[in-house]
CSV table of C-alpha atoms and ligand atoms in Angstrom, one decimal:
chain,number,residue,atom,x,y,z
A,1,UNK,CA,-21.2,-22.8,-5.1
A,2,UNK,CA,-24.4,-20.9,-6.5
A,3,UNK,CA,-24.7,-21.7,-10.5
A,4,UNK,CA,-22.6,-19.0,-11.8
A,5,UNK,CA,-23.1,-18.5,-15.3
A,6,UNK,CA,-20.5,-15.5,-16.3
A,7,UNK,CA,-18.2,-14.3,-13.9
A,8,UNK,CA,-16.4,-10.8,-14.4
A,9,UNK,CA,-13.2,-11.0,-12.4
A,10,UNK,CA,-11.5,-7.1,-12.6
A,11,UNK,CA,-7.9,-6.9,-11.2
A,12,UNK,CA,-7.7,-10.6,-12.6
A,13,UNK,CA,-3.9,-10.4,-13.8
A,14,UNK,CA,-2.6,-9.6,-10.3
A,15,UNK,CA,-1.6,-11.5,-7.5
A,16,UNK,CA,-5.1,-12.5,-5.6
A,17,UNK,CA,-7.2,-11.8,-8.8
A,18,UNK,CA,-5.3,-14.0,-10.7
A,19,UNK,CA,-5.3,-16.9,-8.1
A,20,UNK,CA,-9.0,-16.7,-7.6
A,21,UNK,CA,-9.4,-16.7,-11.3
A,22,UNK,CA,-7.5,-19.9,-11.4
A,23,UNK,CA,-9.3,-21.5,-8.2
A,24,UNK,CA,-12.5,-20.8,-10.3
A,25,UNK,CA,-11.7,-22.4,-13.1
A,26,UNK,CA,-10.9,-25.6,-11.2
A,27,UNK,CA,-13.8,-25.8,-9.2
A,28,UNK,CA,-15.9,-24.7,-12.1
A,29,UNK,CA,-14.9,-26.0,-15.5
A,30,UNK,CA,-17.9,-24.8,-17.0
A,31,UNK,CA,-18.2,-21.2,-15.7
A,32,UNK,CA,-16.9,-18.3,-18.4
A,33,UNK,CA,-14.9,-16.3,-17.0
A,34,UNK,CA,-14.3,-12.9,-18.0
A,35,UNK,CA,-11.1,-10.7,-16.7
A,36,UNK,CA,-10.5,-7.0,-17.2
A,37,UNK,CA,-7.2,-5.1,-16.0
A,38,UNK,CA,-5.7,-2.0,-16.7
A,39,UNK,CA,-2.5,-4.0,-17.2
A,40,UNK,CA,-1.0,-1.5,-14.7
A,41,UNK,CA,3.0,-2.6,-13.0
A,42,UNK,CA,0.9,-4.4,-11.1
A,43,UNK,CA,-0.6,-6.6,-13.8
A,44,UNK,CA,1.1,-9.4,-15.3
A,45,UNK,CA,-0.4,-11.6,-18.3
A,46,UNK,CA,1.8,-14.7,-17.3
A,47,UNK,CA,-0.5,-15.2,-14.2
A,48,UNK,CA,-3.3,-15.9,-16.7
A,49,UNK,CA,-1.0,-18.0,-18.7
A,50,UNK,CA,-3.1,-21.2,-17.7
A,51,UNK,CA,-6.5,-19.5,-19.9
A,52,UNK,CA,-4.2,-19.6,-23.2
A,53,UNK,CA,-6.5,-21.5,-25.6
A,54,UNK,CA,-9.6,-21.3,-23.6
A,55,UNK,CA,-12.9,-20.9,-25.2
A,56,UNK,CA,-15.1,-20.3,-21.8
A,57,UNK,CA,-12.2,-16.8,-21.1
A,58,UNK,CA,-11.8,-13.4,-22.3
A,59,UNK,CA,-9.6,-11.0,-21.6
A,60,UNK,CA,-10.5,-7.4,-22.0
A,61,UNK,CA,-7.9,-4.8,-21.5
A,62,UNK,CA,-9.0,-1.5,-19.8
A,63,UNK,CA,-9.9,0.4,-16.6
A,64,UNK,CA,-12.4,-0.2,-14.0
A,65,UNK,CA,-12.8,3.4,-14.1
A,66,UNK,CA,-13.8,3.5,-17.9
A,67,UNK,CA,-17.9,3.0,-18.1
A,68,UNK,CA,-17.4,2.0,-22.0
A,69,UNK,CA,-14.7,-1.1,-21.1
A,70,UNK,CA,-16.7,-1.4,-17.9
A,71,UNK,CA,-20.2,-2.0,-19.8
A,72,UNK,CA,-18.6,-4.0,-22.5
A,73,UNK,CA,-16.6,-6.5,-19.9
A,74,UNK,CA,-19.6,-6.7,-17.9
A,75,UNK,CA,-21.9,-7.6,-20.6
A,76,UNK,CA,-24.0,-10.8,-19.6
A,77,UNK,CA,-21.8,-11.7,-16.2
A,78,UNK,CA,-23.9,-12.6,-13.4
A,79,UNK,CA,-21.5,-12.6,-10.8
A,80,UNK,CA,-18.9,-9.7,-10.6
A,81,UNK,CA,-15.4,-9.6,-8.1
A,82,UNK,CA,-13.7,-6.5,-7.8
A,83,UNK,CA,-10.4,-7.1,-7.0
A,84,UNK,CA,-8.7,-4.2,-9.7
A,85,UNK,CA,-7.1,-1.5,-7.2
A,86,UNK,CA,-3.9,0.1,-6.5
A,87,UNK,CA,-2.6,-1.9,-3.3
A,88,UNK,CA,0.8,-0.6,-2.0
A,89,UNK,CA,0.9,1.3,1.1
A,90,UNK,CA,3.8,3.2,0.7
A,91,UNK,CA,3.2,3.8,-3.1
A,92,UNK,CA,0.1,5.4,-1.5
A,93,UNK,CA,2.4,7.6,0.9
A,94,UNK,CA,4.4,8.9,-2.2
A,95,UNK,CA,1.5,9.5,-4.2
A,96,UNK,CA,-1.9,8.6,-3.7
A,97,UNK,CA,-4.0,10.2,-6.8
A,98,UNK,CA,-4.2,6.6,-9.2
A,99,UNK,CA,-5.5,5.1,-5.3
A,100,UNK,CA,-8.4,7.6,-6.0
A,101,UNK,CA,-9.4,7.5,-9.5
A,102,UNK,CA,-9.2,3.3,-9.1
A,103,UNK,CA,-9.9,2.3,-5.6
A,104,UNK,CA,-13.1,5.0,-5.5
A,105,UNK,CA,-13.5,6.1,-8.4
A,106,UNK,CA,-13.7,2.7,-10.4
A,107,UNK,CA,-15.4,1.0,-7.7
A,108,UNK,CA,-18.3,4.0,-8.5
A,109,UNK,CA,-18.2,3.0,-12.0
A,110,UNK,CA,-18.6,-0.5,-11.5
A,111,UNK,CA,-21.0,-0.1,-9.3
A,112,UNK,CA,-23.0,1.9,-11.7
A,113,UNK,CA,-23.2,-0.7,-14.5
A,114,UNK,CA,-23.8,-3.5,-12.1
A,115,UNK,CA,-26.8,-1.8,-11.3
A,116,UNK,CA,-28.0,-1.1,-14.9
A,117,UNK,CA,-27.4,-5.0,-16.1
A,118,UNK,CA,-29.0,-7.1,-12.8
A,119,UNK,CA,-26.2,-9.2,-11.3
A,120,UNK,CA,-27.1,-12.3,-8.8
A,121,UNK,CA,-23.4,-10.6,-6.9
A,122,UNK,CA,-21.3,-8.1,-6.8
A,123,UNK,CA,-18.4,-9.0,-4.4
A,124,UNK,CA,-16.2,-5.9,-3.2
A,125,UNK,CA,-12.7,-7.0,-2.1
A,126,UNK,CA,-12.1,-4.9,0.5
A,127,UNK,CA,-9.4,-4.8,3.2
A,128,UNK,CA,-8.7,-5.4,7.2
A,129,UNK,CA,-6.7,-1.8,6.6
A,130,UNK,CA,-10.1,0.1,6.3
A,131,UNK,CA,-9.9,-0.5,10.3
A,132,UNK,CA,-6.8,1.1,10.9
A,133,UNK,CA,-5.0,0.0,13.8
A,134,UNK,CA,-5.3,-2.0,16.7
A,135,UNK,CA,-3.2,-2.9,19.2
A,136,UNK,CA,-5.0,-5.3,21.2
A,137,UNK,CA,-7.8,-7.6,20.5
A,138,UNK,CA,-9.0,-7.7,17.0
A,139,UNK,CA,-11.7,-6.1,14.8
A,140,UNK,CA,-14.8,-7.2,14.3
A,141,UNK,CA,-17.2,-6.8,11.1
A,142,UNK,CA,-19.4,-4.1,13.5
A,143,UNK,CA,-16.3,-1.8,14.2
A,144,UNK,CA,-16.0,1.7,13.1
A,145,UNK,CA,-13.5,2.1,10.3
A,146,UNK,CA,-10.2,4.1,10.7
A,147,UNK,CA,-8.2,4.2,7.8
A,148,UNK,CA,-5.1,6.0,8.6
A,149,UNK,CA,-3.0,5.9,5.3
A,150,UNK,CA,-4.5,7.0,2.0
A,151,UNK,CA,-4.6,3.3,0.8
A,152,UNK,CA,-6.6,2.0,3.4
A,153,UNK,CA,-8.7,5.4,3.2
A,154,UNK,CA,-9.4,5.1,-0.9
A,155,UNK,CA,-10.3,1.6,0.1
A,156,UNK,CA,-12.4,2.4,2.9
A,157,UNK,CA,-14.5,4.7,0.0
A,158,UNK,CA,-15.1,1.6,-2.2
A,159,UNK,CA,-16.0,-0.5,0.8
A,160,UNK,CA,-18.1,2.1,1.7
A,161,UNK,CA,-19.7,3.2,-1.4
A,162,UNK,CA,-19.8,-0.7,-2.6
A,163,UNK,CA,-22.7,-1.2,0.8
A,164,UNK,CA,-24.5,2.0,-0.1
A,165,UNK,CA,-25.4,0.5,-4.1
A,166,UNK,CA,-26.9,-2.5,-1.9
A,167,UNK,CA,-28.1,0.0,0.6
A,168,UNK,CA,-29.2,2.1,-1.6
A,169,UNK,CA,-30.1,0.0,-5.2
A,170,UNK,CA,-30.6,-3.2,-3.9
A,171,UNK,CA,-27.5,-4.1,-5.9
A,172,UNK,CA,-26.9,-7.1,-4.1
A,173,UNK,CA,-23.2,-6.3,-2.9
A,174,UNK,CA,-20.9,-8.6,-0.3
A,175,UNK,CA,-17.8,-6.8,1.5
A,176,UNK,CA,-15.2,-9.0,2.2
A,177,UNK,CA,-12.3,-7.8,4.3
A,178,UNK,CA,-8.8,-9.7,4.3
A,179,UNK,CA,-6.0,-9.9,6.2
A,180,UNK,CA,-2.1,-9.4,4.3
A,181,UNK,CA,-2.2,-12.1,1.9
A,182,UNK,CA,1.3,-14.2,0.9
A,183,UNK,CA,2.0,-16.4,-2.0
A,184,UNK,CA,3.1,-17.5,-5.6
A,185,UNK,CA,2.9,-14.7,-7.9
A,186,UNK,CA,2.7,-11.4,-5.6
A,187,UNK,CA,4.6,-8.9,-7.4
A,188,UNK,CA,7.9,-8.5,-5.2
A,189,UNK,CA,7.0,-5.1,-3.9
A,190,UNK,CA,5.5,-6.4,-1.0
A,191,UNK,CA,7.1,-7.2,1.8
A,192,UNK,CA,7.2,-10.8,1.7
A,193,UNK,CA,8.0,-11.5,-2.0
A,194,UNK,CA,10.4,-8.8,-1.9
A,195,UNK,CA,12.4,-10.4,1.0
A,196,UNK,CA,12.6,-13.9,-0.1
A,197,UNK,CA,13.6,-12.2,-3.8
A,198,UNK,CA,16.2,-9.9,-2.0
A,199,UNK,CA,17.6,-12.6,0.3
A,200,UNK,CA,17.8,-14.9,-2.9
A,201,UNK,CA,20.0,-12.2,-4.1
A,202,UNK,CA,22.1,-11.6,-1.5
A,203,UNK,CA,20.7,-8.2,-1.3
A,204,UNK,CA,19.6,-6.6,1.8
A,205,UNK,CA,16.0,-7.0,3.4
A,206,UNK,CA,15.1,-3.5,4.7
A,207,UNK,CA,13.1,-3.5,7.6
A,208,UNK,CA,10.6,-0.7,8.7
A,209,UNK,CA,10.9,0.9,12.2
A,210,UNK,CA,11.8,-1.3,15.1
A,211,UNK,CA,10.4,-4.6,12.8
A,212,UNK,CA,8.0,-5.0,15.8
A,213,UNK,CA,5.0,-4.3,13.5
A,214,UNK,CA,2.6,-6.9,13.5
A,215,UNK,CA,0.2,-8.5,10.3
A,216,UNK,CA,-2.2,-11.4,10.3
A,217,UNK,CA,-1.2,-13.2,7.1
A,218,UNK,CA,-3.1,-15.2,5.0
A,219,UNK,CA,-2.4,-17.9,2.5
A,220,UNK,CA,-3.4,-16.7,-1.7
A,221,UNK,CA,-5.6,-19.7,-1.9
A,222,UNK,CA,-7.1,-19.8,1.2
A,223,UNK,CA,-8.6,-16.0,0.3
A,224,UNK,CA,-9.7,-17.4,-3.2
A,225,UNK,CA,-11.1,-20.4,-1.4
A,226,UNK,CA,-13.1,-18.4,1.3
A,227,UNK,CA,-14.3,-15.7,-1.6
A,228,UNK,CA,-15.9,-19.0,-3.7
A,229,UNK,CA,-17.5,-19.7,-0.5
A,230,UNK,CA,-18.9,-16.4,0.1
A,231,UNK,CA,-20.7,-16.7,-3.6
A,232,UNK,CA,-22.8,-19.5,-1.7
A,233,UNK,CA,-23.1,-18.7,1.6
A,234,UNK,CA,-22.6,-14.8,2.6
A,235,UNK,CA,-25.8,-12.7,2.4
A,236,UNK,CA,-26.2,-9.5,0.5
A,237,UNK,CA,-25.5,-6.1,2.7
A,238,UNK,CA,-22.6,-8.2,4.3
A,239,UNK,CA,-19.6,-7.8,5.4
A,240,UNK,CA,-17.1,-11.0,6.1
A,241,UNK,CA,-13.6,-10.7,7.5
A,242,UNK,CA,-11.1,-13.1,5.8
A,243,UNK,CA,-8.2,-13.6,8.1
A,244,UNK,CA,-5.8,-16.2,8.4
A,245,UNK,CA,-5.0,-16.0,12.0
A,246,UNK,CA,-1.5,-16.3,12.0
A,247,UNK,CA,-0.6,-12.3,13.5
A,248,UNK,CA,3.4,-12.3,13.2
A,249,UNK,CA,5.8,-9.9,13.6
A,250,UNK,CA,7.9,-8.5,10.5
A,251,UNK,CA,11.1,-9.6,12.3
A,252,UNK,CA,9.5,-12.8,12.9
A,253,UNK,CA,9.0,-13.4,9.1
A,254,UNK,CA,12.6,-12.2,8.0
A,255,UNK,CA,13.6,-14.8,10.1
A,256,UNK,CA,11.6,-17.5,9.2
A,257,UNK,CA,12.4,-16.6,5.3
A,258,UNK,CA,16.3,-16.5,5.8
A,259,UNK,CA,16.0,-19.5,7.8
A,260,UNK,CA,14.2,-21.2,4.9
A,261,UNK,CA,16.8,-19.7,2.5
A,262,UNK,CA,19.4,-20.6,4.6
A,263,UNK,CA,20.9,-16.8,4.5
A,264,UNK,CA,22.8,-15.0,7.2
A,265,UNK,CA,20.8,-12.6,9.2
A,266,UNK,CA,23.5,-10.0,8.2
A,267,UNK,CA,21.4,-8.9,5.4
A,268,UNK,CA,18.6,-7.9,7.7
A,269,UNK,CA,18.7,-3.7,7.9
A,270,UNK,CA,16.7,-1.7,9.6
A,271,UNK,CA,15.4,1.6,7.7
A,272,UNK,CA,13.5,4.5,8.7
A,273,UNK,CA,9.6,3.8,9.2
A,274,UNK,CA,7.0,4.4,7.0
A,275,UNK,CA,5.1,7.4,8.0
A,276,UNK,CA,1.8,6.6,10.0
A,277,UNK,CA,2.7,2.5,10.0
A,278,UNK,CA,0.2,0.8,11.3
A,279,UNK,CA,1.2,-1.0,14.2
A,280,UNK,CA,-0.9,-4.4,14.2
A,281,UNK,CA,-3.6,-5.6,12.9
A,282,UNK,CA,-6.0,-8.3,13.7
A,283,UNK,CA,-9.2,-9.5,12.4
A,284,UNK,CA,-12.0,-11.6,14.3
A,285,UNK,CA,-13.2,-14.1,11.9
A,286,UNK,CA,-15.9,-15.9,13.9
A,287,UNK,CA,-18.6,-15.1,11.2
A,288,UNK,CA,-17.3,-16.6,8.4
A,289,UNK,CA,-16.3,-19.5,10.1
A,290,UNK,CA,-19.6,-20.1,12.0
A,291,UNK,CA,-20.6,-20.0,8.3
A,292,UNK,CA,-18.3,-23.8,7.4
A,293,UNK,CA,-14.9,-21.6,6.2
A,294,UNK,CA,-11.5,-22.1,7.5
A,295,UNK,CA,-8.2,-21.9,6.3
A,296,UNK,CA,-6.4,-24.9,4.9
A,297,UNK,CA,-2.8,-23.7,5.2
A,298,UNK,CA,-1.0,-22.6,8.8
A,299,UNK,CA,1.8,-20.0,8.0
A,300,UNK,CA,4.8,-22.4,8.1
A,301,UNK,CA,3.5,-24.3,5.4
A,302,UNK,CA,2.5,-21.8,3.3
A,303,UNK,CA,5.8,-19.7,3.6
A,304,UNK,CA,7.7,-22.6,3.1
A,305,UNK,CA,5.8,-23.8,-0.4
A,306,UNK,CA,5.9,-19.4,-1.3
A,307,UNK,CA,9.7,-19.6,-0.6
A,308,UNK,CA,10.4,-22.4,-3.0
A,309,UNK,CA,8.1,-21.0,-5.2
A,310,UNK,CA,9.9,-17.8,-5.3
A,311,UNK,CA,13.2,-20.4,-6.1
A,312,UNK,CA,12.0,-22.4,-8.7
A,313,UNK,CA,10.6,-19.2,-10.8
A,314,UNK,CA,13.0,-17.0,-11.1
A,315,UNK,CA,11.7,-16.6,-15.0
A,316,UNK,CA,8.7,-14.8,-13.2
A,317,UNK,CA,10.6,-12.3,-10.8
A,318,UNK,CA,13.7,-11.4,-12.6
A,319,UNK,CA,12.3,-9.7,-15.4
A,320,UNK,CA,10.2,-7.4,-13.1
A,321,UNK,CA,13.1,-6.9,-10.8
A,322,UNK,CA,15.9,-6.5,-13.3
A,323,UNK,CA,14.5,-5.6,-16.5
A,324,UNK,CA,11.4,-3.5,-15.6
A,325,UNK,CA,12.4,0.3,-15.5
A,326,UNK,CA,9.4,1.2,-13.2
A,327,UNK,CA,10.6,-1.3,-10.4
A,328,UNK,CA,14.3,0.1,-10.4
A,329,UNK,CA,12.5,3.8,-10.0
A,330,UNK,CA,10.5,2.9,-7.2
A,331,UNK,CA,13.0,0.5,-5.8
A,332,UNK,CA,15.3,3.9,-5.6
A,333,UNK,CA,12.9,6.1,-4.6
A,334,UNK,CA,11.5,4.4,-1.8
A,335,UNK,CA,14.9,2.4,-0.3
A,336,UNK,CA,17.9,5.0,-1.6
A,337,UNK,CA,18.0,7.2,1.2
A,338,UNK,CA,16.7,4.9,3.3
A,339,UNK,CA,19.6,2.1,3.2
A,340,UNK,CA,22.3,4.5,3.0
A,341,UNK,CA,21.2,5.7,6.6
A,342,UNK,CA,20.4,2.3,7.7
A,343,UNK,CA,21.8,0.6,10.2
A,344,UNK,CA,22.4,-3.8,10.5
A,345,UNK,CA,19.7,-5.8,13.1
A,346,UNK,CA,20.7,-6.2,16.5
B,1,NAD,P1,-2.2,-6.4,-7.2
B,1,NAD,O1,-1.5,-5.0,-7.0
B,1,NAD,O2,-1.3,-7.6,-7.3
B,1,NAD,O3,-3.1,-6.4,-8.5
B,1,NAD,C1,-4.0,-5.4,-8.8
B,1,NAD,C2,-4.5,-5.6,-10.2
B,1,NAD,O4,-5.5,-4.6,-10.5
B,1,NAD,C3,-3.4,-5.6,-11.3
B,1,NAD,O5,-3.6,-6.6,-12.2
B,1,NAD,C4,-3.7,-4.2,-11.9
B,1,NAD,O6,-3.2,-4.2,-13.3
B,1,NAD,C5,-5.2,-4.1,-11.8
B,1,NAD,N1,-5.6,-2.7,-11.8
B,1,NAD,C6,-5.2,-1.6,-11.1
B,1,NAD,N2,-5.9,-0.5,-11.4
B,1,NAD,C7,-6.8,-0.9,-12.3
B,1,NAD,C8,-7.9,-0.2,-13.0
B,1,NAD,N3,-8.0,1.1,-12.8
B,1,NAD,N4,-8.7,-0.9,-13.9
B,1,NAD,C9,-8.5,-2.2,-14.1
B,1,NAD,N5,-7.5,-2.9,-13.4
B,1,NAD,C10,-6.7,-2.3,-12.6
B,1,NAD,O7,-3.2,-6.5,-6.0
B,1,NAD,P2,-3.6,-7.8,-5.1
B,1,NAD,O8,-2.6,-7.9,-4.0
B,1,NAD,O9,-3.9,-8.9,-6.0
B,1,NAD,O10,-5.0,-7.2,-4.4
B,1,NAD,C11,-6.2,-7.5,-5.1
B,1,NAD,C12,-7.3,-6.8,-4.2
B,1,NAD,O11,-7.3,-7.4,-2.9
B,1,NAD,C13,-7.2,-5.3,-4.1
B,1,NAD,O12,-8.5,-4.8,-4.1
B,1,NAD,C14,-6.6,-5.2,-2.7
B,1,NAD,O13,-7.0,-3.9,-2.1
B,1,NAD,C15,-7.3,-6.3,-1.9
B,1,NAD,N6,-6.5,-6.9,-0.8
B,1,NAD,C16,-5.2,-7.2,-0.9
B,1,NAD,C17,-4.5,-7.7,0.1
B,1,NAD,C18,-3.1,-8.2,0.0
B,1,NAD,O14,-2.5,-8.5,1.0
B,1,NAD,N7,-2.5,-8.2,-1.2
B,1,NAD,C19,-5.2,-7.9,1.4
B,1,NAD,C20,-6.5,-7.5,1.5
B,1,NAD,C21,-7.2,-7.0,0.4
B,2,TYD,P1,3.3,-4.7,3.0
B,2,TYD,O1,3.7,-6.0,2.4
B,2,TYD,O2,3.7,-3.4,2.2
B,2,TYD,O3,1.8,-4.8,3.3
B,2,TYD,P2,0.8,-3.7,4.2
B,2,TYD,O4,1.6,-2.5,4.4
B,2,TYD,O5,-0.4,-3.6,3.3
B,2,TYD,O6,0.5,-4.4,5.5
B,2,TYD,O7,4.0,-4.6,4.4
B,2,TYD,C1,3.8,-5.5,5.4
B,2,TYD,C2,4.6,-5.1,6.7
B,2,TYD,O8,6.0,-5.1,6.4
B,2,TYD,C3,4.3,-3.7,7.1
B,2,TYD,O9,4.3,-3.6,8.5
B,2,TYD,C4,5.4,-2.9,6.5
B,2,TYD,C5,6.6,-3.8,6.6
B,2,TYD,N1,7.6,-3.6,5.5
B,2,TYD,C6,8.9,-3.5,5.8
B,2,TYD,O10,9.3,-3.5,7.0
B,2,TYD,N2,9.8,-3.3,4.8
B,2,TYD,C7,9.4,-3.3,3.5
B,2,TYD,O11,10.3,-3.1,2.6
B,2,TYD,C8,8.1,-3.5,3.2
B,2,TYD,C9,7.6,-3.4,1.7
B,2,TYD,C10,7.2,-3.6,4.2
């Protein structure tokens, strides 16, 4: 990896943030490493615990979209990653104005300071979502963007605005654009950590639509892996997929994770769909891997080592899912109505 002196890592007490910042510290003893997050439901200071006590980290609490937290984080990083957004789909769906102010918005500001202090990088994680859909074949870095939720269109903003600062500035930005990512410490909103929580439970796993949805999934590290990568190899004005190549239907992977759990598939229920669900996506990876990248974990492994994550730390997941007021409100809001009219698989 390119001598990184300072990195800032925004969105670093999240699930991919937090892993990269992790993976960094690893491969790069030496580097300093700077996070700032809003701390939003999202953000959890126990994914950082491994930085307690070191001198080469700093956390700074505040908002991406906050120019004065912005230019004081920022201050002597030469590398920045900007992985601080609001991520969930269907939060987007019930309201999508935070999506705005952070996942546009704060990419803006970012952007802004980045090009007043000189960085050697300024990575904006974006998403395969800013495609939209596709139902066969799969998208390359060249196709026109569709986002048809307003997650994947706030996103499709910073992606955007991110290539016109390089366009633009010179700001010399990379776009990276992932596939669904899995793994220890994804907060259990999601549909994987929630099912492998809910099954654990003995609670039901509520389905979307016919289940038939299809995602390419994408093992935690392998993303932090491939973004280290990308500080060395990828070019300025770029943009890389990130996929994992393992496209699986959501039926599929209930399966597979009551299988693992060795639960009854009676807990499976299918609910009414999300509006405007996307119905697959797929992402062509052929330039980052022409570049030396590839995945180290196939998706049977890496559910198998999330699953008994998800088993052996429970101290991580119960307090959000039993103790956290914010998860029982959206937990209601989003599934009440929906499993009282659901109906079992099959
Ligand atoms: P996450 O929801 O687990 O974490 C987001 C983090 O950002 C949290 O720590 C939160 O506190 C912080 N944050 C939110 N708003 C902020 C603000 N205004 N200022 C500072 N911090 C703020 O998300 P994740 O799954 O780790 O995703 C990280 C990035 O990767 C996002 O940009 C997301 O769009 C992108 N991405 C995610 C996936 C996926 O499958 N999870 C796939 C492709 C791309
Ligand atoms: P999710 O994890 O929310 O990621 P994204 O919407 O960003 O792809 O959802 C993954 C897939 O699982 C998607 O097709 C929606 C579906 N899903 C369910 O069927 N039930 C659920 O409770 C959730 C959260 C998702």
């Amino acid at each position: 990896m390119k001598d990184v002196k300072r990195v800032l890592v925004t969105g670093g007490a999240g699930f991919i943030g937090s892993c990269f910042a992790r993976t960094l510290r690893r491969v790069r003893p030496e580097a300093e490493i700077v996070v700032l997050d809003k701390l939003t439901y999202a953000g959890n200071l126990q994914n950082l615990k491994v930085f307690e006590g070191d001198p080469r980290y700093r956390f700074v609490h505040g908002d991406i979209a906050d120019p004065a937290a912005v230019a004081d984080a920022m201050e002597g990083c030469d590398v920045v990653l900007n992985f601080a957004a609001e991520t969930h789909v269907d939060r987007s769906l019930h309201s999508a104005s935070e999506f705005l102010d952070t996942d546009v918005k704060g990419v803006f500001v970012l952007l802004e300071e980045a090009r007043r202090v000189g960085l050697t990088r300024f990575v904006q994680i974006s998403t395969d979502e800013v495609y939209g859909q596709i139902l066969e074949g799969s998208f390359r870095e060249t196709d026109p963007l569709s986002p048809r939720n307003p997650y994947s269109a706030a996103k499709c903003g910073g992606d955007r605005l991110a290539y016109s600062f390089f366009a633009s500035y010179g700001v010399p930005v990379i776009v990276t654009r992932a596939s669904n990512n899995y793994g220890p410490y994804h907060y259990p909103e999601k549909l994987i950590p929630l099912f492998v929580t809910n099954a654990i439970d003995g609670l039901p796993l509520p389905l979307y639509g016919d289940g038939r949805n299809v995602r390419d999934w994408l093992y935690v590290e392998d993303h932090a892996r491939a973004l280290l990568f990308l500080l060395e190899r990828g070019e300025p004005g770029e943009v890389y997929n990130v996929g994992g190549g393992n496209e699986i239907e959501n039926v599929e992977i209930t399966r597979r994770i009551l299988k693992l759990l060795g639960r009854d598939e009676a807990l499976v229920r299918m609910v009414s769909d999300r509006p405007g669900h996307d119905r697959r996506y797929a992402l062509s990876t052929g330039k980052l891997r022409a570049l030396g990248w590839s995945p180290a974990f196939d998706f049977e492994t890496g559910l198998a080592a999330t699953v008994r994550w998800y088993v052996e730390n429970e101290w991580w997941w119960r307090p959000i899912k039993e103790r956290d007021p914010s998860f029982k409100a959206w937990y209601e809001k989003n599934y009440g109505e929906r499993l009282k009219t659901s109906a079992p698989v099959g």
